[in-house]
PDB file of C-alpha atoms in Angstrom:
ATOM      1  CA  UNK L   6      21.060  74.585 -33.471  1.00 51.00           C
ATOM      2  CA  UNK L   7      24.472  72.596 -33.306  1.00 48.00           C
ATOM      3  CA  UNK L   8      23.123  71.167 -29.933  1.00 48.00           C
ATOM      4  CA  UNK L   9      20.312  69.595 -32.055  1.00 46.00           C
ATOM      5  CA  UNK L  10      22.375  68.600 -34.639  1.00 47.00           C
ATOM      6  CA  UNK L  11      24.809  67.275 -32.150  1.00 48.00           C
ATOM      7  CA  UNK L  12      21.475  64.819 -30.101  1.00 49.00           C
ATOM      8  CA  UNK L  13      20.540  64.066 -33.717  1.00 51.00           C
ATOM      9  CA  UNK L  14      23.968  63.032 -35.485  1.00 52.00           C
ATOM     10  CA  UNK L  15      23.172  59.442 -35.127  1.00 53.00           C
ATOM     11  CA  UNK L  16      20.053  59.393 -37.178  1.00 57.00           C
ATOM     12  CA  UNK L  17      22.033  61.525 -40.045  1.00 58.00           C
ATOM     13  CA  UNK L  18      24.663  59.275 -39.833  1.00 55.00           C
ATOM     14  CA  UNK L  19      22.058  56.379 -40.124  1.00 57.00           C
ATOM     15  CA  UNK L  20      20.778  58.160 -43.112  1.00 63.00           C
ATOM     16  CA  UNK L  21      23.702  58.538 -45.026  1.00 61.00           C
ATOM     17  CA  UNK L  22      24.899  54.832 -44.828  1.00 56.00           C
ATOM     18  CA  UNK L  23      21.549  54.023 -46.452  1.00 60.00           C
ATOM     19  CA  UNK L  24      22.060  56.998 -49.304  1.00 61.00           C
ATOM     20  CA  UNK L  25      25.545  55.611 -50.104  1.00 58.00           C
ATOM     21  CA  UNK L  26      24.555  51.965 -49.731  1.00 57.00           C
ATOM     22  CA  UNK L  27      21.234  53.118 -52.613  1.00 56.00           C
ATOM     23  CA  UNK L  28      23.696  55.217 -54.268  1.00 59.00           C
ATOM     24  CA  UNK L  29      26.399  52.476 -54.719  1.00 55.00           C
ATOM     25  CA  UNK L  30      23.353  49.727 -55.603  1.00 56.00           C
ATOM     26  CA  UNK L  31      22.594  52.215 -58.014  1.00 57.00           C
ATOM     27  CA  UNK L  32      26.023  52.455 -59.514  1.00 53.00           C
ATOM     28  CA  UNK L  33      26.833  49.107 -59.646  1.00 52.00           C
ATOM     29  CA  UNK L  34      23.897  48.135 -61.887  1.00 48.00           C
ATOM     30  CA  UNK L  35      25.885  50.413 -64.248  1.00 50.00           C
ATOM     31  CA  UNK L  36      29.493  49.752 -64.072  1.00 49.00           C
ATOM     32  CA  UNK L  37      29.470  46.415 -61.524  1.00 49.00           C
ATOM     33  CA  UNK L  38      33.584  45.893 -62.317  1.00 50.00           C
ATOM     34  CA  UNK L  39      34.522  49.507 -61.549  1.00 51.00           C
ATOM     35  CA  UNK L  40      32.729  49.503 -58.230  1.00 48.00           C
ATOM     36  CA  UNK L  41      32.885  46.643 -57.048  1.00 55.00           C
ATOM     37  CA  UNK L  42      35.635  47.095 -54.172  1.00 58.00           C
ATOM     38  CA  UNK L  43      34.166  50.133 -53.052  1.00 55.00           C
ATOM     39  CA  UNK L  44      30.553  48.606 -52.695  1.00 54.00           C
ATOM     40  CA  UNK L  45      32.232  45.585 -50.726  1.00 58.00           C
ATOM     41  CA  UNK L  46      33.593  48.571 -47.960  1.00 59.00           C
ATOM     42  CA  UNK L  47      30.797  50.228 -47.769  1.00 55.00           C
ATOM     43  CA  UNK L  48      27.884  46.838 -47.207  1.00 55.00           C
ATOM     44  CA  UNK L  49      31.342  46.320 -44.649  1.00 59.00           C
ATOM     45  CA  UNK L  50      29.837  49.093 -42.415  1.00 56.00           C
ATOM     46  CA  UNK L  51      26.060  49.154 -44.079  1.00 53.00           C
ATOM     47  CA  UNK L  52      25.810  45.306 -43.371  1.00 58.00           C
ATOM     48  CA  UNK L  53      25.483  44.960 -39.633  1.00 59.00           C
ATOM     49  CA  UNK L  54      23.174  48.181 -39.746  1.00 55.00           C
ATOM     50  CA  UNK L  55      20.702  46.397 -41.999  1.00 53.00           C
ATOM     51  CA  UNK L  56      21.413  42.811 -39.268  1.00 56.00           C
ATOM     52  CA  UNK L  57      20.482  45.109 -36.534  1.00 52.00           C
ATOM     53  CA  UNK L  58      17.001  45.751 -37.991  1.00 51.00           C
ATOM     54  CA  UNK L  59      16.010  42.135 -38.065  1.00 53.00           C
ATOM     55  CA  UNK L  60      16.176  42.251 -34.379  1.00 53.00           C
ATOM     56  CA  UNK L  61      12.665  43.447 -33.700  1.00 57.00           C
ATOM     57  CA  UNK L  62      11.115  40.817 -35.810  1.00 57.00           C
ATOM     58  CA  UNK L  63      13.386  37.940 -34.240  1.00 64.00           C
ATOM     59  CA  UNK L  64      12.397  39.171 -30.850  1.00 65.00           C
ATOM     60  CA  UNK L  65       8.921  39.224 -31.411  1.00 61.00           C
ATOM     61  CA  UNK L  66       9.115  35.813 -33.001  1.00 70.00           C
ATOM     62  CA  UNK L  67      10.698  34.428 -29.884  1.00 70.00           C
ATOM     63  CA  UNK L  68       7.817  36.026 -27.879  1.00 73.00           C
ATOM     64  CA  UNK L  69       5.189  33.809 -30.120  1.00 71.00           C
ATOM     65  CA  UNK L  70       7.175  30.373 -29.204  1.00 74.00           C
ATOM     66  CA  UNK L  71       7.536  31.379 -25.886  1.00 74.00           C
ATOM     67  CA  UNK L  72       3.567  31.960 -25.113  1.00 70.00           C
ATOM     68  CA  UNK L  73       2.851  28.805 -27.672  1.00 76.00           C
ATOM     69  CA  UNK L  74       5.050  26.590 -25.196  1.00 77.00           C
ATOM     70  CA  UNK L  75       4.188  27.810 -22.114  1.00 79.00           C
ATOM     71  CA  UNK L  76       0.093  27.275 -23.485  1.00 78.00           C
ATOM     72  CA  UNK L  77       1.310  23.825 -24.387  1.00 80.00           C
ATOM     73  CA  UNK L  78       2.853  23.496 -20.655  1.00 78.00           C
ATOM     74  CA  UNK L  79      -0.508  24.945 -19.281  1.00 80.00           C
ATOM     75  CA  UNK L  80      -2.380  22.005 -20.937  1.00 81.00           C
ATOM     76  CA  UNK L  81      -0.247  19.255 -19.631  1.00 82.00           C
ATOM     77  CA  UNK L  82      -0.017  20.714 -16.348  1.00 81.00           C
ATOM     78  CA  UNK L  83      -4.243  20.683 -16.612  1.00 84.00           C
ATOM     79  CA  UNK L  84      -3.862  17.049 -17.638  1.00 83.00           C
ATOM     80  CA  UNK L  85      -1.355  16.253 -15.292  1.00 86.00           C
ATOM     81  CA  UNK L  86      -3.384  17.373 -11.923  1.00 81.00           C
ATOM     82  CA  UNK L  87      -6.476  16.136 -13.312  1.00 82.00           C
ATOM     83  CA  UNK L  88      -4.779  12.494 -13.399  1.00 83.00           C
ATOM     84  CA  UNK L  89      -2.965  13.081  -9.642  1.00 82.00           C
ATOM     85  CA  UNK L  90      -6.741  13.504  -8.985  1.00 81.00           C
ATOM     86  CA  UNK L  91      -8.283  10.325 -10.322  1.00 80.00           C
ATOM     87  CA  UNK L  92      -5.149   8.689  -8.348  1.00 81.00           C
ATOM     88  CA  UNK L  93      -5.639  10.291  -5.215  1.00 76.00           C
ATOM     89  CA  UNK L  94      -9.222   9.501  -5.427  1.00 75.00           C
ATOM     90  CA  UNK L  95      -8.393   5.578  -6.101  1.00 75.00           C
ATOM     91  CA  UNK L  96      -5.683   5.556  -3.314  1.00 74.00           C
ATOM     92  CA  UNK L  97      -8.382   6.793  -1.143  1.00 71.00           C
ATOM     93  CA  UNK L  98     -10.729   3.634  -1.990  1.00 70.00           C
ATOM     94  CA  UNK L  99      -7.574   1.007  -1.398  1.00 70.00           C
ATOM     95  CA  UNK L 100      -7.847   0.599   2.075  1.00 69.00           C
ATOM     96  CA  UNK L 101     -11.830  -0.638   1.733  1.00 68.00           C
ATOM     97  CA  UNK L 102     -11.214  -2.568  -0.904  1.00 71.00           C
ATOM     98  CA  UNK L 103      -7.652  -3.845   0.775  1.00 67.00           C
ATOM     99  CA  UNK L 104     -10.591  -5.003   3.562  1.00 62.00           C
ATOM    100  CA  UNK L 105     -13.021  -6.308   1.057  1.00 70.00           C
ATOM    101  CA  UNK L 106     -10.596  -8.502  -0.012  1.00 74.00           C
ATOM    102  CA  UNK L 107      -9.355  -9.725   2.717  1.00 65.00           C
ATOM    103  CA  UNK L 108     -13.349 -10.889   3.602  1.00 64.00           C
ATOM    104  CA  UNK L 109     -13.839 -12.592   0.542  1.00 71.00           C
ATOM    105  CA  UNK L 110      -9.829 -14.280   0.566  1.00 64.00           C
ATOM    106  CA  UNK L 111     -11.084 -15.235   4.334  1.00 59.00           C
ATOM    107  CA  UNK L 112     -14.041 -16.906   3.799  1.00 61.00           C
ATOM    108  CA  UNK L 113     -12.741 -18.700   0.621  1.00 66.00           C
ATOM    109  CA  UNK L 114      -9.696 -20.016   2.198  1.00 59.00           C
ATOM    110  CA  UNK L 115     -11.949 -21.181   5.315  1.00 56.00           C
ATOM    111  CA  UNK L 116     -14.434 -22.745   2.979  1.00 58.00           C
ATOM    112  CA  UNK L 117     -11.437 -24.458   0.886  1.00 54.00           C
ATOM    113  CA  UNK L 118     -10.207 -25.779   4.579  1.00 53.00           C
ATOM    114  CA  UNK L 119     -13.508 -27.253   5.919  1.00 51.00           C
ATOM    115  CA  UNK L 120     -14.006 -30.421   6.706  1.00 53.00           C
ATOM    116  CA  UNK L 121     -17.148 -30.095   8.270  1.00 58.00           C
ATOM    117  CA  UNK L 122     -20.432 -27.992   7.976  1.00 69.00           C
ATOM    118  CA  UNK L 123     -19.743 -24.546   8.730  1.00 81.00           C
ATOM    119  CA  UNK L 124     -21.524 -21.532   9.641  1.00 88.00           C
ATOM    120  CA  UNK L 125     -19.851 -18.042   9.175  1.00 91.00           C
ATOM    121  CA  UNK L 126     -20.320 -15.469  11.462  1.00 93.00           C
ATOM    122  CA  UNK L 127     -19.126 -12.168  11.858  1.00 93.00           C
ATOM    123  CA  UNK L 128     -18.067 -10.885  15.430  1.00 94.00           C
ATOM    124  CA  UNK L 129     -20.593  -8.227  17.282  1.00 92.00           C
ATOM    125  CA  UNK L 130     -19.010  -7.237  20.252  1.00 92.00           C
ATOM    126  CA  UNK L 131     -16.279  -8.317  23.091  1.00 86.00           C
ATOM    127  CA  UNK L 132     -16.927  -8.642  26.955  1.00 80.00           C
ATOM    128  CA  UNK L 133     -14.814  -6.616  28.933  1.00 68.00           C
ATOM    129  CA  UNK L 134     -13.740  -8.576  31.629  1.00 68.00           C
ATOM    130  CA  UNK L 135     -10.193  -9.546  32.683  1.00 61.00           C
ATOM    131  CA  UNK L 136     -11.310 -12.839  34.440  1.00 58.00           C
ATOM    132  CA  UNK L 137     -13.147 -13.705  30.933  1.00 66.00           C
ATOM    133  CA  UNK L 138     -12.226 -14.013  27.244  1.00 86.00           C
ATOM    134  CA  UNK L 139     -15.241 -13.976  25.062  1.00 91.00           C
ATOM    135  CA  UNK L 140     -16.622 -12.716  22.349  1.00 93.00           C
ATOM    136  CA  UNK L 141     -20.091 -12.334  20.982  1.00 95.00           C
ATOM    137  CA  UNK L 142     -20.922 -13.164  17.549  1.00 94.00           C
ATOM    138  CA  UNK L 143     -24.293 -12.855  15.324  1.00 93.00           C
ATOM    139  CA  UNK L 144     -24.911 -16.863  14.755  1.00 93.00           C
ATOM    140  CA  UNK L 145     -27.266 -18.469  17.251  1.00 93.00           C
ATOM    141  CA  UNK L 146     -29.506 -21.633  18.366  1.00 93.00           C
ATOM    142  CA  UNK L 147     -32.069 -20.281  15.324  1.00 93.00           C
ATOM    143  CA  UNK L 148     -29.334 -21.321  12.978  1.00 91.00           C
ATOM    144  CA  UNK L 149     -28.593 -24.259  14.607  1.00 91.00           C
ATOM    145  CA  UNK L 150     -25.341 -23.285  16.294  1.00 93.00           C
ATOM    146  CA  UNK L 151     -24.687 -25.473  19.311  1.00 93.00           C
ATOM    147  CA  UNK L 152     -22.652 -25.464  22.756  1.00 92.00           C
ATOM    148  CA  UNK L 153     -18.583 -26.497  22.404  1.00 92.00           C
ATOM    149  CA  UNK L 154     -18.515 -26.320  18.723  1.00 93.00           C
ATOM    150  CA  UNK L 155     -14.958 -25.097  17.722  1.00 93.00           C
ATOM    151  CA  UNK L 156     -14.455 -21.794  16.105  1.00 95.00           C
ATOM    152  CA  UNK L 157     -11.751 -21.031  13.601  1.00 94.00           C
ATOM    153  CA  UNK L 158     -10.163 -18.484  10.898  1.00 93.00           C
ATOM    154  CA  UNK L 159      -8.335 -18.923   8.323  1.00 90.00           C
ATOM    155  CA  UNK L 160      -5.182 -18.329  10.623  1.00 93.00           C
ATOM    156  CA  UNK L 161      -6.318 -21.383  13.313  1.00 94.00           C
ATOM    157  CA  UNK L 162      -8.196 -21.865  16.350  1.00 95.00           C
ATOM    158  CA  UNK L 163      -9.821 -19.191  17.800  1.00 95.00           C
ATOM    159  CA  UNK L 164     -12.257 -21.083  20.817  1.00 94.00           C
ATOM    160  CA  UNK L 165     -15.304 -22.930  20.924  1.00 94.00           C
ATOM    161  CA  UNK L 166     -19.361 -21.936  21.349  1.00 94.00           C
ATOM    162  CA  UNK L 167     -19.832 -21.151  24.795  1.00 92.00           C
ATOM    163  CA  UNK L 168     -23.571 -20.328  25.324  1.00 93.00           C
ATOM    164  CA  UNK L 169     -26.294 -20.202  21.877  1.00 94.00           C
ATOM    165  CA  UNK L 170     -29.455 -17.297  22.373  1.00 94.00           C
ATOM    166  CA  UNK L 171     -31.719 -17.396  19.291  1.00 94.00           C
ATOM    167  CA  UNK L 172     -29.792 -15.126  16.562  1.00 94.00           C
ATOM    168  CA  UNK L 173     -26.964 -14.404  19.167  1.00 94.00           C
ATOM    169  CA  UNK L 174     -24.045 -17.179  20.448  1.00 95.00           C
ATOM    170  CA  UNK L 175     -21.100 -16.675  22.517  1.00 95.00           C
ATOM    171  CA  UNK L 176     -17.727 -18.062  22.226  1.00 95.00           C
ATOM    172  CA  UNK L 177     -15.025 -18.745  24.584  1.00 93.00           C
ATOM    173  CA  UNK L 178     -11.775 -17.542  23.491  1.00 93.00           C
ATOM    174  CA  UNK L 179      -8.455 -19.896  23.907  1.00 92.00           C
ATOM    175  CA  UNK L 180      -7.022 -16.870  25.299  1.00 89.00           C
ATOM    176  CA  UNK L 181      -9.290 -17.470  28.268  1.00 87.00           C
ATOM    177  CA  UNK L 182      -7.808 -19.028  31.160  1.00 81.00           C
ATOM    178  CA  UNK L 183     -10.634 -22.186  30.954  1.00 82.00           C
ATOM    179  CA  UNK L 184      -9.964 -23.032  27.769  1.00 86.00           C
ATOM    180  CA  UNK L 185      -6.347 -24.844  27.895  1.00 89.00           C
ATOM    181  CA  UNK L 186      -6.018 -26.820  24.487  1.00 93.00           C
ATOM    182  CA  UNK L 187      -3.991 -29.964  24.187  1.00 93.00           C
ATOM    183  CA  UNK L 188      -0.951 -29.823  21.075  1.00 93.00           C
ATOM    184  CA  UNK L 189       0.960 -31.492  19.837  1.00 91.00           C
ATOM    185  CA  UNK L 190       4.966 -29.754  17.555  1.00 92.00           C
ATOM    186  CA  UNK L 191       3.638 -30.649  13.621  1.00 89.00           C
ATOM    187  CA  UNK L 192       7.343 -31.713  12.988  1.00 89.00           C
ATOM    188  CA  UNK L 193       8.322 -33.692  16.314  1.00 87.00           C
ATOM    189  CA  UNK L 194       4.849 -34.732  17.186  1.00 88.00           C
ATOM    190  CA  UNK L 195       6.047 -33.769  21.030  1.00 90.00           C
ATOM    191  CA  UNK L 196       2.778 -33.019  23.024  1.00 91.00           C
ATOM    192  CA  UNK L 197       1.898 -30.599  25.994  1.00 90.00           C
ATOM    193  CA  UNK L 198      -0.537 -28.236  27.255  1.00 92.00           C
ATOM    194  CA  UNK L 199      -0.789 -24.924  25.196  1.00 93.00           C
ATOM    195  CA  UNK L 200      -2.602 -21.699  27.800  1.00 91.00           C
ATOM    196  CA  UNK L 201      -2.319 -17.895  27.313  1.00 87.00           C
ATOM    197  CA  UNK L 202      -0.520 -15.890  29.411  1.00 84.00           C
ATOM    198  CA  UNK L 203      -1.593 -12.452  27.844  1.00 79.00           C
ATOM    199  CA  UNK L 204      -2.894 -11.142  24.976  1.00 72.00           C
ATOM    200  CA  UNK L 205      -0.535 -12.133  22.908  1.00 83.00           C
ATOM    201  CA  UNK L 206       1.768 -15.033  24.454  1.00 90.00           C
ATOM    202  CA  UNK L 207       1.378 -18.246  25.134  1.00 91.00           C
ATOM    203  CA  UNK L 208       2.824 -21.218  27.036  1.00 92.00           C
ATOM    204  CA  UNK L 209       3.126 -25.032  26.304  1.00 92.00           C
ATOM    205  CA  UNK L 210       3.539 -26.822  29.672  1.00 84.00           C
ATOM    206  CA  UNK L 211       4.911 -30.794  30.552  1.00 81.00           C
ATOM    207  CA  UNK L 212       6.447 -30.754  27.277  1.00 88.00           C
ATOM    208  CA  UNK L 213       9.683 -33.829  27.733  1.00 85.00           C
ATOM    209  CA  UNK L 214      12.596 -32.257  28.636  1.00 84.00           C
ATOM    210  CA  UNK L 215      14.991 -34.508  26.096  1.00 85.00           C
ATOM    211  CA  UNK L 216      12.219 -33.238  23.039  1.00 88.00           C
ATOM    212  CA  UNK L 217      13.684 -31.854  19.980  1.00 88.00           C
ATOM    213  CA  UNK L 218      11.855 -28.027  19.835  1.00 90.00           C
ATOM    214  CA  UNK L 219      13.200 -25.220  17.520  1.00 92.00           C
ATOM    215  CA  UNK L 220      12.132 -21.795  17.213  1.00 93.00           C
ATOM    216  CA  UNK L 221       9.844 -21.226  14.562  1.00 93.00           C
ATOM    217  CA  UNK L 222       7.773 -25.096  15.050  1.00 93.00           C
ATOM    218  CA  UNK L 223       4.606 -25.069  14.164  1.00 93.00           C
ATOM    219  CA  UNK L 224       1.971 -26.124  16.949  1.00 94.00           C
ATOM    220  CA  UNK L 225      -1.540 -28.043  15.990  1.00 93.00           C
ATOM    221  CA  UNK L 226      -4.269 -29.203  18.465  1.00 92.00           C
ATOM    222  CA  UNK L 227      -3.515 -33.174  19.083  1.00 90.00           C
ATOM    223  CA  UNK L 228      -6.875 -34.510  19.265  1.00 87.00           C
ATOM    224  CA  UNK L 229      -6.783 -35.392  23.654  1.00 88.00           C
ATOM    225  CA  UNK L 230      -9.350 -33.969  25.471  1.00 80.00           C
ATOM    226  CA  UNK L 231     -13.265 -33.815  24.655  1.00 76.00           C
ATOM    227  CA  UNK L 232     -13.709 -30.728  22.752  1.00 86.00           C
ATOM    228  CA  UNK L 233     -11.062 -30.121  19.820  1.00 90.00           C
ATOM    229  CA  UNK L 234     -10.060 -31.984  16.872  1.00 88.00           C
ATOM    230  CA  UNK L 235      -6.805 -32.500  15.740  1.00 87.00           C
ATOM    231  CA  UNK L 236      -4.669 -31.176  13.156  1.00 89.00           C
ATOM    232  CA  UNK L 237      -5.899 -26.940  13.614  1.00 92.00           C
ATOM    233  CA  UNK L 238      -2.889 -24.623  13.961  1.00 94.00           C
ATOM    234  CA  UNK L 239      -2.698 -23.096  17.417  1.00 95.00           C
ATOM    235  CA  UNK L 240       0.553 -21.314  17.513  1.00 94.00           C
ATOM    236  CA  UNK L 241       4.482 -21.344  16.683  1.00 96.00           C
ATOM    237  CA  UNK L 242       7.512 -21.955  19.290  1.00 95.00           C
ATOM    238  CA  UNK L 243       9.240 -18.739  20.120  1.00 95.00           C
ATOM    239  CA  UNK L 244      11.225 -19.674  22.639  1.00 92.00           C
ATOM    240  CA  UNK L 245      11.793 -22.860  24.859  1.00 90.00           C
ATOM    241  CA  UNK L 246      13.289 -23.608  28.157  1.00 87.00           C
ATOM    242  CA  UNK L 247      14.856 -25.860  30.391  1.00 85.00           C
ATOM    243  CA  UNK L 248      13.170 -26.777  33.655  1.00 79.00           C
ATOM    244  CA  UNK L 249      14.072 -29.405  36.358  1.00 76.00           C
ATOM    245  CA  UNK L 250      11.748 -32.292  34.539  1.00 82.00           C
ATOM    246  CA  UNK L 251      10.517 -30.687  31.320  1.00 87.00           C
ATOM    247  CA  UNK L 252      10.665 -27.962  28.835  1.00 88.00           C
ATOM    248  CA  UNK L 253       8.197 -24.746  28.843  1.00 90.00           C
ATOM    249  CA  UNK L 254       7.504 -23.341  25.451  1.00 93.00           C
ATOM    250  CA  UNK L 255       6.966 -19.678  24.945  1.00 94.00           C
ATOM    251  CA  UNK L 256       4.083 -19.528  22.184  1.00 95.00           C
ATOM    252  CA  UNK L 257       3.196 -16.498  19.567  1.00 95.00           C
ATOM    253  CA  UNK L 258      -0.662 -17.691  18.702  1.00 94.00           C
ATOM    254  CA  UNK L 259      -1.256 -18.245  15.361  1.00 94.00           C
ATOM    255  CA  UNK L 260      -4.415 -16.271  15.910  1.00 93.00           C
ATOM    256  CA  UNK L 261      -4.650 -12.232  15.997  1.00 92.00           C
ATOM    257  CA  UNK L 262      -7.020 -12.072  18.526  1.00 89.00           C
ATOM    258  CA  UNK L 263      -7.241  -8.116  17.998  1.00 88.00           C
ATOM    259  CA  UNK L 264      -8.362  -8.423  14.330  1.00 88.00           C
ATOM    260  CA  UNK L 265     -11.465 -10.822  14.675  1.00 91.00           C
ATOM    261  CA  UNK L 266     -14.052 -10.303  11.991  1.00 91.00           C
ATOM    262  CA  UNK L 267     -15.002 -13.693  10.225  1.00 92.00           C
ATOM    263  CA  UNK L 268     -15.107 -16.769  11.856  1.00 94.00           C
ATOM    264  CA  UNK L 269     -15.969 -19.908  10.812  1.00 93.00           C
ATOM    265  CA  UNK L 270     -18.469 -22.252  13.499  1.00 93.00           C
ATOM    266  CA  UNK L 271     -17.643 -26.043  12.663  1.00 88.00           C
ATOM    267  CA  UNK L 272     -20.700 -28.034  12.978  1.00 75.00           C
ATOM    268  CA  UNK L 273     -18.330 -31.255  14.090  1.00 62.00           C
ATOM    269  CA  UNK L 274     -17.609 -31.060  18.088  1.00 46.00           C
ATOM    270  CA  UNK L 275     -14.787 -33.631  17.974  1.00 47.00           C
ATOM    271  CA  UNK L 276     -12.946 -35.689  15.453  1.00 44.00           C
ATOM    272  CA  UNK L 277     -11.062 -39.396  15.928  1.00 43.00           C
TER     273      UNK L 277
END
């Protein structure tokens, strides 16, 4: 018996507090000046009994906000991934439409350029020879491309029309060997021979040794010879040096020829 009373104590000592506190309530409502001091010790003890019970509800309230924000997180993470999705998706149509682009800037800046009738064509295929430069391309004698008319891009000379089939032509590239092209430096007007040396170099040969060259000067066909006009861009001066008798230029070609896709067939063969 005094071992239950002993585990128990607590709850009798719970229940008295609350028997005085009623008790002294009680009391007050009948002599409130008398018992005043008495009633202020014992809510002293009482008081953070009665706080204590407010904890359940305060907990469970924190519980609700908890779940309501972490419902409101749920729905903006939803939102969230389904706009990294739409994103993803549109980064993964860039690159075609980076290349669409590109066509349609291509052709318009050709076509803005022009000073002649033009064809466009679009390259088909390359020959694979290392004694021969050419490319094949999906214009022929059917659309009335002809033999040594000059092919361009929007970047600058790219060769001339080598042989014409019906719906089919072939062009020699200036990276070929037999197709040296006479320039002229835009800013000096100094002249020479311009050939490729690989696939991405060039050389400008019998250019005067007492000519004013900088890195950086823009090279255009001069006019000389029989096939191409003057004025297109051909390359820019990388590098130049001193010979006995005359400067060679080192050339960077204003032309990628790795990237050909659009080219532009100039119905002219040779300008004055």
């Amino acid at each position: 018996m005094n071992n239950f009373l002993y585990e128990k104590k607590h709850i009798f000592v719970l229940i008295l507090l609350l028997s005085l506190s009623f008790t002294l309530i009680t009391l007050s409502l009948r002599s409130r000046n008398n018992l005043a001091e008495i009633e202020k010790t014992i809510l002293l003890f009482v008081g953070p009994i009665l706080r204590v019970s407010d904890v359940p509800k305060e907990w469970a309230n924190n519980i609700w906000k908890n779940y309501l924000n972490l419902q409101n997180y749920r729905k903006e993470n939803i939102k969230i991934k389904k706009e990294l999705l739409e994103l993803q998706t549109t980064v993964k149509k860039l690159p075609e439409l980076k290349f669409e682009i590109a066509e349609l800037y291509e052709k318009l800046r050709i076509k803005e350029e022009k000073r002649s009738e033009s064809h466009y064509a679009k390259v088909i295929g390359k020959e694979k020879n290392i004694f021969s430069k050419t490319i094949l391309i999906d214009k022929g004698s059917t659309q009335n491309i002809k033999a040594n008319m000059i092919v361009v891009n929007s970047q600058g000379l790219v060769g001339r029309i080598d042989q014409t089939h019906p719906f089919t032509s072939r062009v020699l590239l200036i990276t070929d060997p037999r197709s040296p092209v006479h320039v002229k430096v835009q800013r000096t007007r100094t002249q020479g021979v311009f050939s490729m040396i690989n696939a991405t170099k060039g050389i400008v040969e019998f250019v005067s040794k007492d000519s004013d060259i900088l890195p950086g000067d823009l090279l255009i066909t001069s006019g000389l010879g029989e096939i191409f006009p003057k004025g297109i861009h051909v390359g820019y001066v990388v590098e130049s040096k001193n010979h006995s008798s005359f400067k060679k230029l080192v050339v960077e070609p204003a032309v990628n020829f790795n990237k050909l896709e659009i080219l532009e067939i100039r119905e002219e063969i040779k300008r004055d």
